[in-house]
Amino acid sequence: MVQHGFEKFNHVQVTPHPKIFNTILENVGRTPLVRINKIGKEEGLKCELLAKCEFFNAGGSVKDRIAVRMIQEAENAGIIKPGVSTIIEPTSGNTGIGLALAAAVKGYRVIITLPEKMSQEKVDVLKALGAEIIRTPTEAAWDAPESHISIAKKLRDEIPNAVILDQYGNPYNPVAHYDTTAEEILAACDGKLDMLVAGAGTGGTITGLAAKIKEKCPTCKIVGVDPIGSILAQPESLNTEGGSYQVEGIGYDFVPDVLQRSLVDEWIKSEDKPSLLMSRRLIREEGLLCGGSSGTAMYAACQAAKGLKEGQRCVVILPDSVRNYMTKFLNDDWMRSKGFTDEKFEAQSFEKKAEAEYGGATVRNLGLAQAVSVDGETTCREAIETMEKNGFDQLPVTAGPHHRLRGLVTMGNILSRIASGKAKPSSSVSDVMFKFANGTKHFEEITVDTPLDKLTRFFETNSSALVTEKTEGVLKVKHVVTKVDLLSYLVKHVKA
């Protein structure tokens, strides 16, 4: 019999999806179990590979389950009361978001202590939900006075009616997964499961899952994933020094009370680069908009499940969504700056594709018509006539005898301003143009020698470009180029 000690706690059952939710908190749980169709085959796996997509929870992560459950149990026990109690929690972000979400619905003040390495996106979501945030040094040991855990305890002692629900020691962290997450997996798999892979942070997820699954499927192998630099794995010899790591939400420099490592059959140590590359693959190849620790779990699963046979089944927990990491691993430049790219990544990159498509062609190869410019005093009516006469939809606006570049006027913007009453046909184009002067708009120099693959990057954030050249020290507009011109070039000159 599996020994886990959960018998003495309150338990709940998975309930059917309501047709209409009373609050968004009813959309916590019942997340989809999705078959991984491409990655498993590419990695040579023979077994069925399934992903439990916890980012479909209301707050975007697996931690929503424990946040709602810990608050419910604390309310039932009379420990907290809406409008009176302040909830404080040290967290890597996702538990904080889950608590802040529940607090917004129920009416609690929330203070979150958060290590500095956690993404700005998490901070912004927490703020939007009304949480107060205190950042702490990432390098601080868990028991140091400046750590997020110590700061939370200090605040609890100083603020009246403040409570730390304590995901690290609260039994309803693992019990939440014992009652719901594990039951959902078992029901979806009809009780047939050969391996479960999950990352470990506080340890509540893997502990609760392992306890229930081992009860129902005693032969199922539980695989825990722990990053290099963390000390959660066993045997202790696996936990070599590795410094800090970039993947968020997993690993610790202490063993949380809720983590029952005896329930884990095998530990795999993970690294940032393969983890984050796998996250990008899950997004690109499987369409799963998951976070970095999801890549960690999936990469480990692809190693651990190599021993499974055809007809066997492996379930992987994907903890959170890509929403929290838009400026981190989802950003190509960030990945390069950290040294996390490889040949396959670069071959699939936007820049490499563009370089291959255009084959070294430059703006000169587009055969653009000579630009026709107008000055700022030209009327909107005159500008429209000039564009119609020349077949243009935009014109550079210049000033002075040297035709200094001031901005850009477009047909669409003129017509929109006139239709809304913000301009008249007799208004000057200086009133409706997109300005470049005085630093009001960033100007990036593009010449006839600019490679087209570089220009495609410019068009990620711009609708058109002015092709310029310097004559006797004066910058003059030669052509106007748009993304449409590039697409037309591809159609005419690049073989399918």
Short mmCIF file of C-alpha atoms in Angstrom, two decimals:
data_model
loop_
_atom_site.label_atom_id
_atom_site.label_comp_id
_atom_site.label_asym_id
_atom_site.label_seq_id
_atom_site.Cartn_x
_atom_site.Cartn_y
_atom_site.Cartn_z
CA MET A 1 0.00 0.00 0.00
CA VAL A 2 1.27 3.50 -0.88
CA GLN A 3 2.17 5.54 2.22
CA HIS A 4 1.48 9.26 1.77
CA GLY A 5 -0.53 10.37 4.82
CA PHE A 6 -3.31 12.10 2.86
CA GLU A 7 -6.12 10.06 4.47
CA LYS A 8 -6.64 12.54 7.32
CA PHE A 9 -7.34 15.55 5.09
CA ASN A 10 -10.56 16.76 3.47
CA HIS A 11 -11.09 15.45 -0.05
CA VAL A 12 -13.14 16.54 -3.05
CA GLN A 13 -14.24 14.90 -6.29
CA VAL A 14 -13.82 16.06 -9.87
CA THR A 15 -17.10 17.68 -10.89
CA PRO A 16 -18.55 17.96 -14.43
CA HIS A 17 -17.97 21.13 -16.41
CA PRO A 18 -20.85 23.54 -15.66
CA LYS A 19 -22.66 25.08 -18.61
CA ILE A 20 -22.34 28.52 -17.05
CA PHE A 21 -19.62 29.35 -14.51
CA ASN A 22 -20.60 31.28 -11.39
CA THR A 23 -17.07 32.72 -11.31
CA ILE A 24 -13.90 32.13 -13.30
CA LEU A 25 -12.61 29.99 -10.41
CA GLU A 26 -14.85 27.19 -11.65
CA ASN A 27 -12.59 27.04 -14.69
CA VAL A 28 -9.76 25.61 -12.60
CA GLY A 29 -9.19 21.94 -13.36
CA ARG A 30 -10.56 19.60 -16.04
CA THR A 31 -7.64 20.50 -18.32
CA PRO A 32 -7.17 18.62 -21.61
CA LEU A 33 -4.93 15.61 -22.12
CA VAL A 34 -3.44 16.00 -25.60
CA ARG A 35 -1.61 13.45 -27.76
CA ILE A 36 1.87 14.51 -28.87
CA ASN A 37 1.97 13.47 -32.50
CA LYS A 38 5.29 14.67 -33.93
CA ILE A 39 7.91 15.09 -31.24
CA GLY A 40 7.62 11.53 -29.90
CA LYS A 41 8.18 10.08 -33.37
CA GLU A 42 11.10 12.42 -34.06
CA GLU A 43 12.70 11.32 -30.78
CA GLY A 44 12.27 7.65 -31.65
CA LEU A 45 9.68 6.81 -28.99
CA LYS A 46 7.48 3.75 -29.50
CA CYS A 47 4.99 4.52 -26.74
CA GLU A 48 2.01 6.84 -26.79
CA LEU A 49 3.02 10.30 -25.53
CA LEU A 50 0.36 12.51 -23.89
CA ALA A 51 0.54 16.03 -22.44
CA LYS A 52 -1.61 17.27 -19.57
CA CYS A 53 -2.04 20.93 -20.58
CA GLU A 54 -2.32 22.76 -17.27
CA PHE A 55 -2.02 26.16 -18.94
CA PHE A 56 -5.74 25.88 -19.73
CA ASN A 57 -6.53 26.68 -16.10
CA ALA A 58 -8.10 30.09 -15.47
CA GLY A 59 -4.85 31.76 -14.38
CA GLY A 60 -2.72 29.95 -16.91
CA SER A 61 -0.92 27.35 -14.80
CA VAL A 62 -1.10 24.19 -12.72
CA LYS A 63 -0.72 26.36 -9.60
CA ASP A 64 -4.29 27.65 -9.95
CA ARG A 65 -5.44 24.32 -8.54
CA ILE A 66 -3.54 24.68 -5.28
CA ALA A 67 -4.26 28.40 -4.95
CA VAL A 68 -8.02 27.87 -5.05
CA ARG A 69 -7.83 24.80 -2.82
CA MET A 70 -5.61 26.40 -0.16
CA ILE A 71 -7.92 29.42 0.06
CA GLN A 72 -11.02 27.22 0.25
CA GLU A 73 -9.59 25.10 3.06
CA ALA A 74 -8.35 28.17 4.96
CA GLU A 75 -11.81 29.72 4.70
CA ASN A 76 -13.46 26.51 5.87
CA ALA A 77 -11.13 26.41 8.86
CA GLY A 78 -11.85 30.06 9.72
CA ILE A 79 -8.23 31.07 9.18
CA ILE A 80 -8.98 33.76 6.59
CA LYS A 81 -11.95 35.99 5.84
CA PRO A 82 -12.61 38.15 2.73
CA GLY A 83 -12.22 41.86 3.35
CA VAL A 84 -10.29 41.22 6.58
CA SER A 85 -7.35 38.94 5.90
CA THR A 86 -4.21 39.71 3.89
CA ILE A 87 -2.79 36.76 1.97
CA ILE A 88 1.00 36.78 1.66
CA GLU A 89 2.90 34.21 -0.40
CA PRO A 90 6.53 33.68 -1.46
CA THR A 91 6.41 32.30 -4.99
CA SER A 92 8.17 32.01 -8.33
CA GLY A 93 5.10 33.63 -9.84
CA ASN A 94 2.46 31.11 -10.83
CA THR A 95 1.15 30.38 -7.33
CA GLY A 96 1.02 34.12 -6.81
CA ILE A 97 -1.02 34.58 -9.98
CA GLY A 98 -3.41 31.82 -8.91
CA LEU A 99 -3.80 33.37 -5.45
CA ALA A 100 -4.20 36.89 -6.85
CA LEU A 101 -6.85 35.62 -9.28
CA ALA A 102 -8.82 33.94 -6.50
CA ALA A 103 -8.33 36.96 -4.23
CA ALA A 104 -9.65 39.31 -6.92
CA VAL A 105 -12.83 37.22 -7.12
CA LYS A 106 -13.22 36.69 -3.37
CA GLY A 107 -12.04 40.06 -2.05
CA TYR A 108 -8.66 39.59 -0.35
CA ARG A 109 -5.59 41.80 -0.22
CA VAL A 110 -2.58 39.91 -1.63
CA ILE A 111 1.15 40.56 -1.21
CA ILE A 112 3.56 38.48 -3.30
CA THR A 113 7.30 38.18 -2.63
CA LEU A 114 9.04 37.25 -5.86
CA PRO A 115 12.71 36.57 -6.83
CA GLU A 116 14.15 39.05 -9.32
CA LYS A 117 14.80 36.45 -12.04
CA MET A 118 11.08 35.87 -12.59
CA SER A 119 9.70 37.36 -15.79
CA GLN A 120 8.27 40.85 -16.14
CA GLU A 121 5.17 39.27 -17.64
CA LYS A 122 4.42 37.55 -14.33
CA VAL A 123 4.86 40.85 -12.51
CA ASP A 124 2.52 42.64 -14.91
CA VAL A 125 -0.18 39.97 -14.55
CA LEU A 126 0.11 40.08 -10.75
CA LYS A 127 -0.22 43.87 -10.77
CA ALA A 128 -3.22 43.71 -13.08
CA LEU A 129 -4.91 41.35 -10.63
CA GLY A 130 -4.32 43.83 -7.83
CA ALA A 131 -1.47 42.10 -6.02
CA GLU A 132 1.29 44.05 -4.28
CA ILE A 133 4.75 42.80 -5.24
CA ILE A 134 8.07 42.78 -3.45
CA ARG A 135 11.12 41.60 -5.42
CA THR A 136 13.98 39.76 -3.71
CA PRO A 137 17.52 38.76 -4.85
CA THR A 138 17.50 35.60 -6.96
CA GLU A 139 20.80 34.48 -5.44
CA ALA A 140 19.55 34.68 -1.84
CA ALA A 141 19.44 31.31 -0.07
CA TRP A 142 15.96 30.24 0.96
CA ASP A 143 16.65 30.91 4.65
CA ALA A 144 18.57 34.17 4.15
CA PRO A 145 16.94 37.29 5.67
CA GLU A 146 16.55 38.84 2.19
CA SER A 147 15.00 35.75 0.52
CA HIS A 148 11.42 35.82 -0.74
CA ILE A 149 10.47 33.30 1.97
CA SER A 150 12.03 35.27 4.84
CA ILE A 151 10.58 38.58 3.62
CA ALA A 152 7.11 37.01 3.43
CA LYS A 153 7.39 35.79 7.03
CA LYS A 154 8.55 39.22 8.18
CA LEU A 155 5.54 40.87 6.52
CA ARG A 156 3.18 38.30 8.02
CA ASP A 157 4.44 39.13 11.49
CA GLU A 158 4.08 42.89 10.94
CA ILE A 159 0.72 43.13 9.14
CA PRO A 160 -2.50 42.56 11.13
CA ASN A 161 -4.63 39.60 10.00
CA ALA A 162 -1.93 38.48 7.55
CA VAL A 163 -1.60 34.82 6.63
CA ILE A 164 0.92 32.84 4.59
CA LEU A 165 -0.92 29.90 3.02
CA ASP A 166 2.54 28.36 2.48
CA GLN A 167 2.61 26.26 -0.66
CA TYR A 168 5.85 24.69 0.61
CA GLY A 169 4.24 23.16 3.66
CA ASN A 170 0.49 23.27 3.08
CA PRO A 171 -0.83 19.68 2.75
CA TYR A 172 -3.56 20.85 0.39
CA ASN A 173 -0.90 21.59 -2.21
CA PRO A 174 -0.37 17.87 -2.97
CA VAL A 175 -3.92 16.92 -1.92
CA ALA A 176 -5.32 19.20 -4.64
CA HIS A 177 -3.50 17.10 -7.24
CA TYR A 178 -4.28 13.84 -5.47
CA ASP A 179 -7.99 14.67 -5.63
CA THR A 180 -8.32 16.23 -9.09
CA THR A 181 -5.31 16.29 -11.43
CA ALA A 182 -4.48 12.62 -10.92
CA GLU A 183 -8.11 11.55 -11.14
CA GLU A 184 -8.53 13.46 -14.41
CA ILE A 185 -5.49 11.71 -15.89
CA LEU A 186 -6.63 8.27 -14.73
CA ALA A 187 -10.15 8.82 -16.07
CA ALA A 188 -8.87 10.02 -19.46
CA CYS A 189 -6.51 7.03 -19.70
CA ASP A 190 -9.14 4.52 -18.51
CA GLY A 191 -6.76 3.63 -15.68
CA LYS A 192 -3.97 2.55 -18.07
CA LEU A 193 -0.77 4.47 -17.46
CA ASP A 194 2.85 3.28 -17.61
CA MET A 195 4.85 6.44 -16.89
CA LEU A 196 4.22 9.93 -15.56
CA VAL A 197 6.79 12.72 -15.93
CA ALA A 198 6.60 16.00 -14.00
CA GLY A 199 8.97 18.73 -12.92
CA ALA A 200 9.45 19.45 -9.23
CA GLY A 201 9.31 22.88 -7.62
CA THR A 202 7.48 22.90 -4.31
CA GLY A 203 6.88 19.23 -5.08
CA GLY A 204 3.16 19.34 -4.52
CA THR A 205 2.23 18.42 -8.08
CA ILE A 206 4.45 15.37 -8.41
CA THR A 207 3.72 14.21 -4.85
CA GLY A 208 -0.05 14.38 -5.20
CA LEU A 209 0.01 12.78 -8.65
CA ALA A 210 2.36 10.01 -7.60
CA ALA A 211 0.37 9.15 -4.47
CA LYS A 212 -2.92 8.66 -6.31
CA ILE A 213 -1.51 7.06 -9.45
CA LYS A 214 0.53 4.53 -7.48
CA GLU A 215 -2.65 3.57 -5.66
CA LYS A 216 -4.52 2.92 -8.91
CA CYS A 217 -1.61 1.91 -11.19
CA PRO A 218 1.06 0.37 -8.92
CA THR A 219 3.38 -0.42 -11.84
CA CYS A 220 3.36 3.12 -13.24
CA LYS A 221 6.81 4.68 -13.11
CA ILE A 222 7.00 8.22 -11.68
CA VAL A 223 9.79 10.35 -13.14
CA GLY A 224 10.73 13.64 -11.48
CA VAL A 225 12.63 16.40 -13.26
CA ASP A 226 14.96 18.75 -11.40
CA PRO A 227 17.25 21.38 -12.96
CA ILE A 228 21.01 21.34 -12.53
CA GLY A 229 21.67 23.78 -9.70
CA SER A 230 18.74 22.49 -7.64
CA ILE A 231 18.98 19.87 -4.87
CA LEU A 232 15.62 18.07 -5.07
CA ALA A 233 16.72 14.95 -6.96
CA GLN A 234 17.80 11.66 -5.44
CA PRO A 235 20.28 10.13 -5.00
CA GLU A 236 22.12 13.20 -3.71
CA SER A 237 25.01 12.46 -6.06
CA LEU A 238 22.85 13.80 -8.93
CA ASN A 239 22.81 17.26 -7.37
CA THR A 240 26.12 18.66 -8.58
CA GLU A 241 26.91 22.36 -8.41
CA GLY A 242 25.50 24.18 -11.39
CA GLY A 243 24.81 27.76 -10.35
CA SER A 244 21.55 29.47 -11.31
CA TYR A 245 19.24 28.40 -14.13
CA GLN A 246 16.87 30.28 -16.41
CA VAL A 247 13.86 27.95 -16.49
CA GLU A 248 11.35 29.27 -13.98
CA GLY A 249 9.09 27.46 -11.54
CA ILE A 250 11.11 24.30 -10.91
CA GLY A 251 13.94 23.38 -8.55
CA TYR A 252 14.95 24.74 -5.15
CA ASP A 253 17.93 25.03 -2.85
CA PHE A 254 15.98 23.28 -0.08
CA VAL A 255 13.56 20.35 0.04
CA PRO A 256 9.99 21.63 0.67
CA ASP A 257 7.95 19.78 3.28
CA VAL A 258 5.22 18.81 0.80
CA LEU A 259 7.65 16.96 -1.48
CA GLN A 260 7.67 13.22 -0.76
CA ARG A 261 10.66 12.12 -2.76
CA SER A 262 10.09 8.48 -1.82
CA LEU A 263 7.15 8.44 -4.26
CA VAL A 264 9.43 9.27 -7.21
CA ASP A 265 11.00 6.26 -8.94
CA GLU A 266 13.58 8.10 -11.04
CA TRP A 267 15.01 11.62 -11.21
CA ILE A 268 16.36 13.29 -14.33
CA LYS A 269 18.47 16.44 -14.08
CA SER A 270 17.66 19.07 -16.69
CA GLU A 271 19.51 21.91 -18.42
CA ASP A 272 18.25 25.22 -19.77
CA LYS A 273 19.18 24.88 -23.43
CA PRO A 274 17.46 21.57 -24.30
CA SER A 275 14.52 22.55 -22.08
CA LEU A 276 13.82 25.83 -23.82
CA LEU A 277 14.47 24.43 -27.28
CA MET A 278 11.90 21.74 -26.50
CA SER A 279 9.41 24.41 -25.41
CA ARG A 280 9.87 26.10 -28.78
CA ARG A 281 9.31 22.74 -30.49
CA LEU A 282 6.11 22.13 -28.54
CA ILE A 283 4.85 25.49 -29.75
CA ARG A 284 6.00 25.15 -33.36
CA GLU A 285 5.36 21.46 -33.97
CA GLU A 286 2.43 20.65 -31.69
CA GLY A 287 0.75 24.06 -31.41
CA LEU A 288 0.95 23.98 -27.60
CA LEU A 289 1.54 27.50 -26.26
CA CYS A 290 3.40 26.32 -23.17
CA GLY A 291 6.11 27.72 -20.92
CA GLY A 292 9.74 26.85 -20.30
CA SER A 293 9.26 24.22 -17.60
CA SER A 294 6.92 22.38 -19.99
CA GLY A 295 9.89 21.95 -22.30
CA THR A 296 11.91 20.69 -19.35
CA ALA A 297 9.34 17.99 -18.59
CA MET A 298 8.89 16.99 -22.22
CA TYR A 299 12.62 16.77 -22.88
CA ALA A 300 13.05 14.53 -19.83
CA ALA A 301 10.08 12.42 -20.92
CA CYS A 302 11.70 11.83 -24.30
CA GLN A 303 14.72 10.42 -22.47
CA ALA A 304 12.88 8.41 -19.84
CA ALA A 305 10.27 6.93 -22.20
CA LYS A 306 12.79 5.44 -24.62
CA GLY A 307 12.45 2.20 -22.65
CA LEU A 308 8.68 2.01 -23.11
CA LYS A 309 7.22 -0.24 -25.78
CA GLU A 310 4.49 0.14 -28.35
CA GLY A 311 1.11 0.09 -26.63
CA GLN A 312 2.46 1.69 -23.45
CA ARG A 313 1.60 5.22 -22.39
CA CYS A 314 3.54 8.17 -20.94
CA VAL A 315 1.86 11.31 -19.57
CA VAL A 316 3.80 14.57 -19.22
CA ILE A 317 2.68 17.54 -17.13
CA LEU A 318 2.94 20.90 -18.94
CA PRO A 319 2.68 23.39 -16.05
CA ASP A 320 2.14 26.82 -17.57
CA SER A 321 1.70 28.92 -20.69
CA VAL A 322 3.94 30.99 -22.92
CA ARG A 323 2.17 34.14 -21.70
CA ASN A 324 4.71 34.48 -18.89
CA TYR A 325 7.77 34.36 -21.16
CA MET A 326 7.05 36.51 -24.24
CA THR A 327 10.25 38.52 -23.74
CA LYS A 328 12.30 35.49 -22.71
CA PHE A 329 12.55 32.13 -24.51
CA LEU A 330 9.89 33.08 -27.07
CA ASN A 331 12.19 35.86 -28.26
CA ASP A 332 14.86 34.73 -30.74
CA ASP A 333 17.32 37.42 -29.70
CA TRP A 334 17.00 36.45 -26.02
CA MET A 335 17.66 32.81 -26.90
CA ARG A 336 20.78 33.81 -28.85
CA SER A 337 22.03 36.10 -26.09
CA LYS A 338 21.89 33.19 -23.63
CA GLY A 339 23.52 30.72 -26.02
CA PHE A 340 20.41 28.54 -26.17
CA THR A 341 20.12 28.11 -29.94
CA ASP A 342 21.32 25.24 -32.14
CA GLU A 343 21.61 24.59 -35.88
CA LYS A 344 18.00 23.42 -36.21
CA PHE A 345 16.73 26.47 -34.35
CA GLU A 346 18.72 28.83 -36.54
CA ALA A 347 17.72 27.00 -39.72
CA GLN A 348 14.06 27.57 -38.81
CA SER A 349 14.60 31.18 -37.80
CA PHE A 350 12.91 34.01 -39.62
CA GLU A 351 16.24 35.50 -40.66
CA LYS A 352 17.62 32.28 -42.16
CA LYS A 353 14.44 31.64 -44.09
CA ALA A 354 14.48 35.16 -45.47
CA GLU A 355 18.17 34.87 -46.39
CA ALA A 356 17.48 31.66 -48.29
CA GLU A 357 14.38 33.04 -50.01
CA TYR A 358 15.97 36.24 -51.29
CA GLY A 359 19.31 34.74 -52.23
CA GLY A 360 21.37 37.88 -51.58
CA ALA A 361 19.07 40.27 -53.48
CA THR A 362 19.03 43.92 -52.37
CA VAL A 363 16.54 46.77 -52.57
CA ARG A 364 18.13 47.70 -55.91
CA ASN A 365 16.77 44.42 -57.36
CA LEU A 366 13.17 45.46 -56.65
CA GLY A 367 13.19 47.95 -59.53
CA LEU A 368 11.26 50.52 -57.53
CA ALA A 369 9.86 53.66 -59.12
CA GLN A 370 11.48 56.96 -58.25
CA ALA A 371 9.87 58.43 -55.16
CA VAL A 372 7.66 61.48 -55.56
CA SER A 373 7.68 63.70 -52.49
CA VAL A 374 5.52 66.58 -51.30
CA ASP A 375 6.17 69.37 -48.83
CA GLY A 376 4.31 69.90 -45.61
CA GLU A 377 2.10 72.65 -47.03
CA THR A 378 0.68 70.40 -49.76
CA THR A 379 -3.04 69.89 -49.19
CA CYS A 380 -4.59 66.51 -48.61
CA ARG A 381 -6.51 66.90 -51.88
CA GLU A 382 -3.29 67.55 -53.80
CA ALA A 383 -1.55 64.63 -52.13
CA ILE A 384 -4.39 62.29 -53.06
CA GLU A 385 -4.24 63.49 -56.69
CA THR A 386 -0.48 62.95 -56.78
CA MET A 387 -0.81 59.41 -55.39
CA GLU A 388 -3.61 58.49 -57.81
CA LYS A 389 -1.63 59.90 -60.76
CA ASN A 390 1.48 57.88 -59.92
CA GLY A 391 -0.19 54.73 -58.57
CA PHE A 392 1.23 55.26 -55.07
CA ASP A 393 -0.48 54.80 -51.73
CA GLN A 394 2.02 56.89 -49.75
CA LEU A 395 4.36 59.85 -50.21
CA PRO A 396 7.45 61.13 -48.38
CA VAL A 397 7.01 64.61 -46.91
CA THR A 398 10.07 66.85 -47.17
CA ALA A 399 10.99 70.42 -46.24
CA GLY A 400 13.37 73.14 -47.34
CA PRO A 401 15.59 73.54 -50.39
CA HIS A 402 17.49 70.36 -49.53
CA HIS A 403 14.25 68.35 -49.23
CA ARG A 404 14.96 67.28 -45.68
CA LEU A 405 12.83 64.29 -44.73
CA ARG A 406 10.00 65.16 -42.31
CA GLY A 407 7.66 62.19 -42.46
CA LEU A 408 5.34 60.01 -44.51
CA VAL A 409 1.74 60.52 -45.59
CA THR A 410 -0.47 57.63 -46.69
CA MET A 411 -3.66 57.45 -48.69
CA GLY A 412 -5.34 55.39 -46.01
CA ASN A 413 -4.55 57.83 -43.21
CA ILE A 414 -5.71 60.85 -45.19
CA LEU A 415 -9.05 59.24 -46.10
CA SER A 416 -9.55 58.02 -42.54
CA ARG A 417 -8.90 61.48 -41.07
CA ILE A 418 -11.23 63.16 -43.57
CA ALA A 419 -13.98 60.58 -43.01
CA SER A 420 -13.79 61.05 -39.22
CA GLY A 421 -13.84 64.84 -39.50
CA LYS A 422 -10.34 65.22 -38.09
CA ALA A 423 -9.07 66.71 -41.36
CA LYS A 424 -10.43 68.37 -44.51
CA PRO A 425 -9.37 68.03 -48.16
CA SER A 426 -7.89 71.50 -47.76
CA SER A 427 -5.84 70.52 -44.66
CA SER A 428 -2.07 70.39 -45.10
CA VAL A 429 -0.42 66.98 -45.12
CA SER A 430 1.69 68.06 -42.14
CA ASP A 431 -1.49 67.64 -40.07
CA VAL A 432 -2.00 64.00 -41.07
CA MET A 433 1.48 62.68 -41.76
CA PHE A 434 3.49 60.18 -39.73
CA LYS A 435 6.35 62.30 -38.40
CA PHE A 436 10.06 61.54 -38.42
CA ALA A 437 11.29 64.94 -37.29
CA ASN A 438 12.63 65.70 -33.80
CA GLY A 439 12.90 62.04 -32.90
CA THR A 440 9.12 61.49 -32.84
CA LYS A 441 9.59 58.33 -34.90
CA HIS A 442 12.64 56.07 -35.04
CA PHE A 443 14.41 56.31 -38.39
CA GLU A 444 16.44 53.39 -39.66
CA GLU A 445 18.55 54.06 -42.73
CA ILE A 446 17.69 51.88 -45.72
CA THR A 447 19.54 52.22 -49.02
CA VAL A 448 19.43 50.50 -52.40
CA ASP A 449 22.18 48.22 -51.09
CA THR A 450 20.20 46.96 -48.09
CA PRO A 451 19.69 43.17 -48.41
CA LEU A 452 16.04 42.15 -48.72
CA ASP A 453 16.36 39.58 -45.94
CA LYS A 454 17.32 42.43 -43.57
CA LEU A 455 14.38 44.46 -44.79
CA THR A 456 11.94 41.70 -43.83
CA ARG A 457 12.96 42.17 -40.17
CA PHE A 458 12.22 45.90 -40.49
CA PHE A 459 8.72 45.08 -41.73
CA GLU A 460 7.94 43.13 -38.57
CA THR A 461 7.24 46.47 -36.90
CA ASN A 462 6.85 48.88 -39.83
CA SER A 463 4.43 49.06 -42.73
CA SER A 464 6.72 50.82 -45.20
CA ALA A 465 10.28 52.04 -45.63
CA LEU A 466 11.89 55.07 -47.23
CA VAL A 467 14.94 54.23 -49.32
CA THR A 468 17.41 57.08 -48.99
CA GLU A 469 20.81 58.18 -50.21
CA LYS A 470 23.15 60.92 -49.11
CA THR A 471 24.02 63.50 -51.73
CA GLU A 472 26.52 66.17 -50.63
CA GLY A 473 25.71 65.35 -47.03
CA VAL A 474 21.96 65.71 -47.46
CA LEU A 475 19.67 62.70 -46.95
CA LYS A 476 17.24 62.39 -49.85
CA VAL A 477 14.42 59.95 -50.52
CA LYS A 478 14.95 57.73 -53.56
CA HIS A 479 12.11 55.21 -53.23
CA VAL A 480 9.30 54.03 -51.01
CA VAL A 481 9.18 50.28 -50.39
CA THR A 482 6.51 48.15 -48.66
CA LYS A 483 6.14 44.51 -47.66
CA VAL A 484 3.96 44.08 -50.74
CA ASP A 485 6.98 44.92 -52.93
CA LEU A 486 8.93 42.11 -51.26
CA LEU A 487 6.12 39.61 -51.73
CA SER A 488 5.78 40.60 -55.39
CA TYR A 489 9.51 40.05 -55.85
CA LEU A 490 9.26 36.58 -54.34
CA VAL A 491 6.39 35.64 -56.64
CA LYS A 492 8.33 36.77 -59.71
CA HIS A 493 11.87 35.69 -58.90
CA VAL A 494 11.90 32.89 -56.34
CA LYS A 495 10.97 29.37 -57.34
CA ALA A 496 8.37 27.61 -55.19
#
